[in-house]
């Protein structure tokens, strides 16, 4: 099958996977057109341009799909997680937590206010979405999302009502939203061995406790003021006592300019017993990363890992956090993740979920193309049999001596 055929067949499988979530035939066709538009080379993937690409008279059909139609975006998210598990899942999969900003004008879009956006690098009028991504050796994809609602929203019932925010939705910190997504992911078919995230989430002790109770490893960034139990006090003071020989040079993965090489120091914390009182199977660690060009520039991590885990393994998991940034960039550039024009709460979840599904499709196709190419270029393994077939007949080959430069001639 050529690449175009693979694309078409895989896209049809995605449509079939989620079709049952749309009870009416017309909604299914609109969903198909919307997804095709998100994947198409449309300059800006808003209602009008997507409608024009799909051949619709106007954006009313897509607006109804996002704002008025009856379908469950969370059910489609569950289908997405099943899809990613099948196409990208590996036993060593990593779940990554992070947030991203969506710049907005006005005050009516659900959750919008002037707040810090890491995407913009400054305080802007924006919405903040907390996301979970799944990464493995086969690829990476966004698998869950929650819209952060500041207290200025949850404390104003009229404003929430106008934006169709559910009455049951109260204030939740970004860390609490992340913990809820982690629990959903652990209950999903996704094979997850590790969780990682930046210090905004690593300092959430409830989230770390949840992962330890579930027996899932983590490498989470924390601020330098992070408190450690026992005699160590703060993490930066504990790392300051590390001798020079404790620092090892490792790459935490490839970046845009090649391997990301840093000096790393790691130390095991005192052994803990598991939650059933049995002999511990995991160990807590402290980890620090030091820049080669700026030795005073350090980053700190808390880790929880199975016994026998090496420092190289911890470094690899810490470096995998950048996969979600790459997923954000690809989903925004290729699938219109940030190009929506919906203002209401349900519309945000619906657009974001469909854009995530489109991005997961691209990741799945890329994984299949890569695996197919590797299979085509891998030479066949040498046969252990001394018998070889030549010109329709069998012949016995003499094995070469261990150090012979070439095979001995046939007798």
Tab-separated table of C-alpha atoms in Angstrom:
chain	number	residue	atom	x	y	z
A	1	UNK	CA	0.000	0.000	0.000
A	2	UNK	CA	1.366	3.461	-0.893
A	3	UNK	CA	1.395	6.305	1.603
A	4	UNK	CA	-1.773	7.906	0.184
A	5	UNK	CA	-3.598	4.604	0.512
A	6	UNK	CA	-2.349	4.173	4.063
A	7	UNK	CA	-3.553	7.695	4.920
A	8	UNK	CA	-7.031	7.078	3.486
A	9	UNK	CA	-7.463	3.686	5.138
A	10	UNK	CA	-6.281	4.921	8.538
A	11	UNK	CA	-8.548	7.979	8.390
A	12	UNK	CA	-11.554	5.783	7.637
A	13	UNK	CA	-10.679	3.651	10.653
A	14	UNK	CA	-10.667	6.793	12.821
A	15	UNK	CA	-14.082	7.825	11.499
A	16	UNK	CA	-15.475	4.344	12.175
A	17	UNK	CA	-14.045	4.346	15.695
A	18	UNK	CA	-15.927	7.479	16.813
A	19	UNK	CA	-19.001	7.333	14.540
A	20	UNK	CA	-21.210	5.770	17.211
A	21	UNK	CA	-20.726	8.847	19.416
A	22	UNK	CA	-22.796	10.858	16.905
A	23	UNK	CA	-26.379	9.628	16.905
A	24	UNK	CA	-27.456	11.242	13.626
A	25	UNK	CA	-26.093	10.660	10.152
A	26	UNK	CA	-25.754	14.375	9.386
A	27	UNK	CA	-23.624	14.892	12.500
A	28	UNK	CA	-21.352	12.052	11.470
A	29	UNK	CA	-20.791	13.647	8.066
A	30	UNK	CA	-20.121	17.036	9.658
A	31	UNK	CA	-17.637	15.436	12.029
A	32	UNK	CA	-15.905	13.804	9.050
A	33	UNK	CA	-15.789	17.096	7.147
A	34	UNK	CA	-14.512	18.929	10.225
A	35	UNK	CA	-11.701	16.429	10.807
A	36	UNK	CA	-10.743	16.483	7.137
A	37	UNK	CA	-10.594	20.271	7.292
A	38	UNK	CA	-8.380	20.202	10.400
A	39	UNK	CA	-5.985	17.934	8.498
A	40	UNK	CA	-6.121	19.961	5.275
A	41	UNK	CA	-3.725	22.754	4.217
A	42	UNK	CA	-6.248	25.448	5.152
A	43	UNK	CA	-4.618	28.791	5.956
A	44	UNK	CA	-6.619	29.370	9.143
A	45	UNK	CA	-8.866	26.644	10.448
A	46	UNK	CA	-11.827	28.702	11.595
A	47	UNK	CA	-15.499	28.091	10.804
A	48	UNK	CA	-15.644	29.975	7.499
A	49	UNK	CA	-12.474	28.563	5.982
A	50	UNK	CA	-13.236	25.003	7.084
A	51	UNK	CA	-16.725	25.327	5.637
A	52	UNK	CA	-15.332	26.649	2.363
A	53	UNK	CA	-12.885	23.753	2.182
A	54	UNK	CA	-15.685	21.254	2.843
A	55	UNK	CA	-17.919	22.820	0.198
A	56	UNK	CA	-20.544	24.053	2.671
A	57	UNK	CA	-22.528	27.227	2.045
A	58	UNK	CA	-21.482	28.651	5.385
A	59	UNK	CA	-20.155	27.770	8.850
A	60	UNK	CA	-23.570	27.161	10.445
A	61	UNK	CA	-23.236	23.374	10.257
A	62	UNK	CA	-19.846	23.365	11.969
A	63	UNK	CA	-21.020	25.885	14.559
A	64	UNK	CA	-23.926	23.577	15.375
A	65	UNK	CA	-21.535	20.603	15.630
A	66	UNK	CA	-19.434	22.444	18.224
A	67	UNK	CA	-22.076	24.359	20.145
A	68	UNK	CA	-25.551	22.915	19.764
A	69	UNK	CA	-25.457	19.267	18.661
A	70	UNK	CA	-25.901	16.417	21.115
A	71	UNK	CA	-22.678	14.391	21.485
A	72	UNK	CA	-20.252	13.644	24.278
A	73	UNK	CA	-16.735	15.001	23.816
A	74	UNK	CA	-15.502	12.949	26.786
A	75	UNK	CA	-16.659	9.736	25.096
A	76	UNK	CA	-14.667	10.718	21.983
A	77	UNK	CA	-11.684	11.403	24.260
A	78	UNK	CA	-12.007	7.851	25.598
A	79	UNK	CA	-11.991	6.551	22.011
A	80	UNK	CA	-8.910	8.679	21.351
A	81	UNK	CA	-7.068	7.121	24.284
A	82	UNK	CA	-7.946	3.623	23.053
A	83	UNK	CA	-6.688	4.575	19.576
A	84	UNK	CA	-3.388	5.965	20.898
A	85	UNK	CA	-2.914	2.881	23.073
A	86	UNK	CA	-3.292	0.633	20.029
A	87	UNK	CA	-1.165	2.658	17.628
A	88	UNK	CA	1.531	4.159	19.874
A	89	UNK	CA	1.397	2.198	23.108
A	90	UNK	CA	4.500	0.475	24.525
A	91	UNK	CA	5.154	-0.950	28.004
A	92	UNK	CA	7.537	1.935	28.782
A	93	UNK	CA	5.065	4.666	27.809
A	94	UNK	CA	5.301	8.081	29.497
A	95	UNK	CA	2.393	10.352	30.425
A	96	UNK	CA	3.367	14.047	30.334
A	97	UNK	CA	1.452	16.884	31.994
A	98	UNK	CA	1.686	20.525	30.930
A	99	UNK	CA	-0.468	23.518	30.061
A	100	UNK	CA	-0.624	25.874	27.118
A	101	UNK	CA	-2.249	29.245	26.512
A	102	UNK	CA	-4.744	30.361	23.870
A	103	UNK	CA	-4.684	34.112	23.260
A	104	UNK	CA	-8.180	35.607	23.116
A	105	UNK	CA	-9.843	38.981	22.822
A	106	UNK	CA	-12.767	40.115	24.964
A	107	UNK	CA	-14.128	38.716	28.205
A	108	UNK	CA	-16.837	36.228	27.163
A	109	UNK	CA	-14.812	33.152	26.151
A	110	UNK	CA	-15.012	30.552	28.924
A	111	UNK	CA	-12.114	30.878	31.351
A	112	UNK	CA	-10.545	33.904	29.686
A	113	UNK	CA	-8.808	36.562	31.755
A	114	UNK	CA	-5.444	38.285	31.966
A	115	UNK	CA	-3.127	35.560	33.261
A	116	UNK	CA	0.362	34.278	32.682
A	117	UNK	CA	0.765	32.202	29.541
A	118	UNK	CA	3.886	30.120	29.137
A	119	UNK	CA	3.164	30.023	25.414
A	120	UNK	CA	3.416	33.810	25.155
A	121	UNK	CA	5.985	34.094	27.958
A	122	UNK	CA	4.074	36.918	29.613
A	123	UNK	CA	0.710	37.900	31.088
A	124	UNK	CA	-1.939	38.084	28.365
A	125	UNK	CA	-5.689	37.924	27.918
A	126	UNK	CA	-6.005	34.199	27.318
A	127	UNK	CA	-7.479	30.821	28.146
A	128	UNK	CA	-5.306	28.141	29.742
A	129	UNK	CA	-5.720	24.477	28.899
A	130	UNK	CA	-4.119	21.725	30.982
A	131	UNK	CA	-3.162	18.739	28.829
A	132	UNK	CA	-1.843	15.201	29.085
A	133	UNK	CA	0.281	13.721	26.306
A	134	UNK	CA	1.386	10.136	25.784
A	135	UNK	CA	4.909	9.463	24.480
A	136	UNK	CA	6.654	6.249	23.540
A	137	UNK	CA	9.322	5.052	21.140
A	138	UNK	CA	6.589	4.921	18.478
A	139	UNK	CA	5.430	8.539	18.730
A	140	UNK	CA	3.571	11.067	20.860
A	141	UNK	CA	0.019	12.420	20.986
A	142	UNK	CA	-2.223	14.534	23.204
A	143	UNK	CA	-4.682	12.308	25.061
A	144	UNK	CA	-6.612	14.500	27.534
A	145	UNK	CA	-7.492	18.120	28.230
A	146	UNK	CA	-9.128	20.346	30.817
A	147	UNK	CA	-9.981	24.034	30.622
A	148	UNK	CA	-8.704	25.983	33.625
A	149	UNK	CA	-11.383	28.245	35.122
A	150	UNK	CA	-9.986	31.013	37.369
A	151	UNK	CA	-11.860	32.042	40.512
A	152	UNK	CA	-13.058	35.145	38.688
A	153	UNK	CA	-15.157	32.719	36.645
A	154	UNK	CA	-16.225	30.073	39.140
A	155	UNK	CA	-17.295	32.796	41.564
A	156	UNK	CA	-19.609	34.434	38.990
A	157	UNK	CA	-22.619	32.187	38.322
A	158	UNK	CA	-24.153	34.535	35.726
A	159	UNK	CA	-20.948	34.643	33.714
A	160	UNK	CA	-20.587	30.864	33.874
A	161	UNK	CA	-24.211	30.393	32.861
A	162	UNK	CA	-23.779	32.579	29.789
A	163	UNK	CA	-20.737	30.519	28.741
A	164	UNK	CA	-22.595	27.209	29.377
A	165	UNK	CA	-20.221	26.151	32.126
A	166	UNK	CA	-21.819	23.199	33.980
A	167	UNK	CA	-23.216	24.071	37.405
A	168	UNK	CA	-21.201	21.193	38.862
A	169	UNK	CA	-17.916	22.690	37.704
A	170	UNK	CA	-16.286	24.444	40.655
A	171	UNK	CA	-12.850	25.936	41.037
A	172	UNK	CA	-9.946	23.503	40.597
A	173	UNK	CA	-6.259	24.324	40.524
A	174	UNK	CA	-4.173	23.266	37.552
A	175	UNK	CA	-2.597	20.610	39.755
A	176	UNK	CA	-6.011	19.202	40.648
A	177	UNK	CA	-6.991	19.114	36.986
A	178	UNK	CA	-3.734	17.301	36.201
A	179	UNK	CA	-4.357	14.740	38.958
A	180	UNK	CA	-7.843	14.026	37.589
A	181	UNK	CA	-6.393	13.444	34.113
A	182	UNK	CA	-3.701	11.140	35.503
A	183	UNK	CA	-6.342	9.030	37.253
A	184	UNK	CA	-8.326	8.790	34.015
A	185	UNK	CA	-5.232	7.847	32.048
A	186	UNK	CA	-4.266	5.133	34.529
A	187	UNK	CA	-7.772	3.687	34.212
A	188	UNK	CA	-7.580	3.810	30.401
A	189	UNK	CA	-5.997	1.247	28.045
A	190	UNK	CA	-2.863	3.404	27.767
A	191	UNK	CA	0.202	1.440	28.994
A	192	UNK	CA	1.872	3.931	31.347
A	193	UNK	CA	5.112	3.215	33.195
A	194	UNK	CA	6.126	6.812	33.970
A	195	UNK	CA	4.690	10.293	34.513
A	196	UNK	CA	6.606	13.528	34.109
A	197	UNK	CA	5.880	17.248	34.163
A	198	UNK	CA	7.330	20.633	35.024
A	199	UNK	CA	7.612	22.187	38.471
A	200	UNK	CA	4.094	23.647	38.370
A	201	UNK	CA	2.870	20.063	38.692
A	202	UNK	CA	5.837	18.349	40.357
A	203	UNK	CA	5.342	20.317	43.557
A	204	UNK	CA	1.806	18.881	43.940
A	205	UNK	CA	2.352	16.319	46.701
A	206	UNK	CA	-1.126	14.821	46.257
A	207	UNK	CA	-0.292	13.994	42.662
A	208	UNK	CA	3.000	12.357	43.658
A	209	UNK	CA	1.219	10.405	46.370
A	210	UNK	CA	-1.390	9.178	43.873
A	211	UNK	CA	1.329	7.877	41.560
A	212	UNK	CA	3.187	6.141	44.388
A	213	UNK	CA	0.002	4.435	45.552
A	214	UNK	CA	-0.569	3.243	41.976
A	215	UNK	CA	3.019	1.969	41.698
A	216	UNK	CA	3.748	4.254	38.730
A	217	UNK	CA	7.187	5.822	38.397
A	218	UNK	CA	7.668	9.555	37.981
A	219	UNK	CA	10.347	12.158	37.326
A	220	UNK	CA	8.832	15.542	38.134
A	221	UNK	CA	10.521	18.936	38.115
A	222	UNK	CA	10.252	20.889	41.367
A	223	UNK	CA	11.315	24.379	42.462
A	224	UNK	CA	14.597	24.844	44.297
A	225	UNK	CA	12.653	25.542	47.492
A	226	UNK	CA	11.061	22.072	47.443
A	227	UNK	CA	11.108	20.631	50.952
A	228	UNK	CA	12.484	17.133	51.530
A	229	UNK	CA	11.606	14.933	54.462
A	230	UNK	CA	14.296	13.983	56.915
A	231	UNK	CA	17.577	15.803	57.469
A	232	UNK	CA	17.886	17.208	53.928
A	233	UNK	CA	15.672	20.303	54.278
A	234	UNK	CA	15.396	21.946	50.832
A	235	UNK	CA	16.351	20.174	47.632
A	236	UNK	CA	18.804	22.870	46.533
A	237	UNK	CA	20.705	22.553	49.815
A	238	UNK	CA	20.840	18.782	49.477
A	239	UNK	CA	22.242	19.070	45.936
A	240	UNK	CA	24.742	21.740	47.034
A	241	UNK	CA	26.375	19.106	49.245
A	242	UNK	CA	26.960	16.747	46.302
A	243	UNK	CA	30.682	16.106	45.681
A	244	UNK	CA	32.190	16.799	42.273
A	245	UNK	CA	32.379	13.093	41.450
A	246	UNK	CA	28.604	12.788	41.908
A	247	UNK	CA	27.983	14.707	38.672
A	248	UNK	CA	27.656	12.638	35.488
A	249	UNK	CA	27.324	13.891	31.927
A	250	UNK	CA	24.289	12.546	30.059
A	251	UNK	CA	22.079	13.498	27.127
A	252	UNK	CA	18.389	13.687	27.942
A	253	UNK	CA	17.400	13.314	24.298
A	254	UNK	CA	17.777	15.091	20.989
A	255	UNK	CA	16.633	18.671	20.554
A	256	UNK	CA	16.472	21.014	17.591
A	257	UNK	CA	20.255	21.510	17.770
A	258	UNK	CA	21.222	17.922	18.548
A	259	UNK	CA	21.639	16.019	21.828
A	260	UNK	CA	20.660	17.962	24.964
A	261	UNK	CA	23.704	17.276	27.124
A	262	UNK	CA	23.872	18.323	30.792
A	263	UNK	CA	25.644	17.360	33.979
A	264	UNK	CA	23.386	15.366	36.313
A	265	UNK	CA	23.597	14.449	39.985
A	266	UNK	CA	21.271	11.913	41.581
A	267	UNK	CA	20.904	10.458	45.055
A	268	UNK	CA	18.537	7.923	46.571
A	269	UNK	CA	16.434	9.094	49.468
A	270	UNK	CA	15.951	6.842	52.516
A	271	UNK	CA	14.114	3.614	51.698
A	272	UNK	CA	10.363	3.678	52.128
A	273	UNK	CA	8.053	0.750	52.700
A	274	UNK	CA	5.152	0.281	50.353
A	275	UNK	CA	1.551	0.999	51.281
A	276	UNK	CA	0.839	-2.615	52.285
A	277	UNK	CA	3.819	-2.814	54.607
A	278	UNK	CA	5.759	-5.137	52.297
A	279	UNK	CA	9.351	-4.842	51.172
A	280	UNK	CA	9.621	-1.784	48.916
A	281	UNK	CA	9.739	-2.267	45.172
A	282	UNK	CA	10.421	1.403	44.391
A	283	UNK	CA	12.886	4.040	45.519
A	284	UNK	CA	12.623	7.810	45.832
A	285	UNK	CA	15.352	9.963	44.292
A	286	UNK	CA	16.486	13.561	44.096
A	287	UNK	CA	17.905	14.628	40.757
A	288	UNK	CA	19.565	17.820	39.551
A	289	UNK	CA	20.492	19.064	36.099
A	290	UNK	CA	23.328	21.560	35.567
A	291	UNK	CA	23.992	23.527	32.393
A	292	UNK	CA	27.416	22.991	30.797
A	293	UNK	CA	27.768	26.642	29.822
A	294	UNK	CA	26.163	28.138	32.946
A	295	UNK	CA	27.123	26.006	35.972
A	296	UNK	CA	24.966	28.158	38.267
A	297	UNK	CA	21.862	27.296	36.206
A	298	UNK	CA	20.299	24.240	37.840
A	299	UNK	CA	16.972	22.439	37.615
A	300	UNK	CA	15.677	20.060	40.275
A	301	UNK	CA	13.557	16.897	40.166
A	302	UNK	CA	11.915	14.410	42.488
A	303	UNK	CA	11.730	10.857	41.193
A	304	UNK	CA	10.054	7.604	42.168
A	305	UNK	CA	11.405	4.599	40.325
A	306	UNK	CA	11.474	0.797	40.485
A	307	UNK	CA	14.441	-0.753	42.228
A	308	UNK	CA	17.327	-1.157	39.823
A	309	UNK	CA	16.546	1.987	37.827
A	310	UNK	CA	19.709	3.725	36.625
A	311	UNK	CA	20.509	7.423	36.526
A	312	UNK	CA	20.462	7.178	32.713
A	313	UNK	CA	16.865	5.985	32.911
A	314	UNK	CA	15.843	8.886	35.135
A	315	UNK	CA	17.555	11.346	32.794
A	316	UNK	CA	15.741	9.846	29.803
A	317	UNK	CA	12.353	10.232	31.503
A	318	UNK	CA	13.150	13.806	32.559
A	319	UNK	CA	14.040	14.624	28.946
A	320	UNK	CA	10.835	13.086	27.588
A	321	UNK	CA	8.887	16.027	29.019
A	322	UNK	CA	9.719	18.002	25.874
A	323	UNK	CA	7.561	15.626	23.830
A	324	UNK	CA	4.441	17.497	24.920
A	325	UNK	CA	5.894	20.788	23.645
A	326	UNK	CA	6.451	19.134	20.279
A	327	UNK	CA	2.893	17.784	20.385
A	328	UNK	CA	1.531	21.264	21.139
A	329	UNK	CA	3.464	22.749	18.245
A	330	UNK	CA	2.357	20.066	15.788
A	331	UNK	CA	-1.290	20.147	16.913
A	332	UNK	CA	-1.407	23.937	16.596
A	333	UNK	CA	0.471	24.159	13.292
A	334	UNK	CA	-1.048	21.121	11.570
A	335	UNK	CA	-4.468	20.584	13.177
A	336	UNK	CA	-5.712	24.024	14.251
A	337	UNK	CA	-5.668	23.282	17.980
A	338	UNK	CA	-5.560	27.024	18.763
A	339	UNK	CA	-7.528	28.360	15.791
A	340	UNK	CA	-11.051	27.961	17.141
A	341	UNK	CA	-13.684	30.691	17.356
A	342	UNK	CA	-15.934	29.181	20.014
A	343	UNK	CA	-16.679	31.042	23.225
A	344	UNK	CA	-18.747	28.555	25.202
A	345	UNK	CA	-17.395	25.874	27.485
A	346	UNK	CA	-18.770	22.840	25.554
A	347	UNK	CA	-17.509	24.230	22.244
A	348	UNK	CA	-13.965	24.498	23.597
A	349	UNK	CA	-13.921	20.856	24.658
A	350	UNK	CA	-15.406	19.686	21.362
A	351	UNK	CA	-12.999	21.549	19.115
A	352	UNK	CA	-9.974	20.661	21.243
A	353	UNK	CA	-10.955	16.975	21.332
A	354	UNK	CA	-11.405	16.760	17.557
A	355	UNK	CA	-8.101	18.594	16.980
A	356	UNK	CA	-6.391	16.132	19.339
A	357	UNK	CA	-7.945	13.246	17.395
A	358	UNK	CA	-6.619	14.716	14.138
A	359	UNK	CA	-3.142	15.048	15.637
A	360	UNK	CA	-3.238	11.468	16.978
A	361	UNK	CA	-4.130	10.283	13.469
A	362	UNK	CA	-1.037	12.016	12.060
A	363	UNK	CA	1.120	10.463	14.784
A	364	UNK	CA	-0.307	7.000	14.047
A	365	UNK	CA	0.304	7.334	10.303
A	366	UNK	CA	3.863	8.552	10.924
A	367	UNK	CA	4.501	5.565	13.204
A	368	UNK	CA	3.198	3.118	10.597
A	369	UNK	CA	5.256	4.691	7.805
A	370	UNK	CA	8.389	4.592	9.985
A	371	UNK	CA	7.840	0.988	10.991
A	372	UNK	CA	7.110	-0.060	7.425
A	373	UNK	CA	10.278	1.652	6.199
A	374	UNK	CA	12.338	-0.029	8.902
A	375	UNK	CA	10.901	-3.415	7.939
A	376	UNK	CA	11.711	-2.848	4.258
A	377	UNK	CA	15.315	-1.787	4.896
A	378	UNK	CA	16.211	-4.355	7.542
A	379	UNK	CA	18.245	-7.161	5.926
A	380	UNK	CA	17.062	-10.685	6.625
A	381	UNK	CA	18.733	-12.394	9.534
A	382	UNK	CA	21.379	-14.945	8.503
A	383	UNK	CA	20.147	-18.501	8.562
A	384	UNK	CA	21.573	-20.800	11.210
A	385	UNK	CA	21.245	-23.721	8.800
A	386	UNK	CA	24.326	-24.785	6.743
A	387	UNK	CA	21.972	-25.491	3.835
A	388	UNK	CA	21.456	-22.771	1.238
A	389	UNK	CA	19.248	-22.690	-1.810
A	390	UNK	CA	20.875	-21.696	-5.108
A	391	UNK	CA	19.434	-21.827	-8.629
A	392	UNK	CA	16.578	-24.089	-7.547
A	393	UNK	CA	18.807	-26.662	-5.811
A	394	UNK	CA	20.194	-27.116	-2.319
A	395	UNK	CA	23.872	-26.978	-1.438
A	396	UNK	CA	25.810	-27.352	1.786
A	397	UNK	CA	28.030	-24.439	2.793
A	398	UNK	CA	31.103	-24.811	4.969
A	399	UNK	CA	31.077	-22.386	7.892
A	400	UNK	CA	33.912	-19.857	7.964
A	401	UNK	CA	36.538	-20.045	10.730
A	402	UNK	CA	35.982	-17.441	13.477
A	403	UNK	CA	38.687	-15.077	12.194
A	404	UNK	CA	38.714	-15.894	8.513
A	405	UNK	CA	38.421	-12.826	6.242
A	406	UNK	CA	36.153	-14.659	3.812
A	407	UNK	CA	34.285	-17.914	3.399
A	408	UNK	CA	36.348	-20.937	2.486
A	409	UNK	CA	35.822	-22.322	-1.013
A	410	UNK	CA	33.292	-25.054	-1.501
A	411	UNK	CA	34.763	-28.579	-1.399
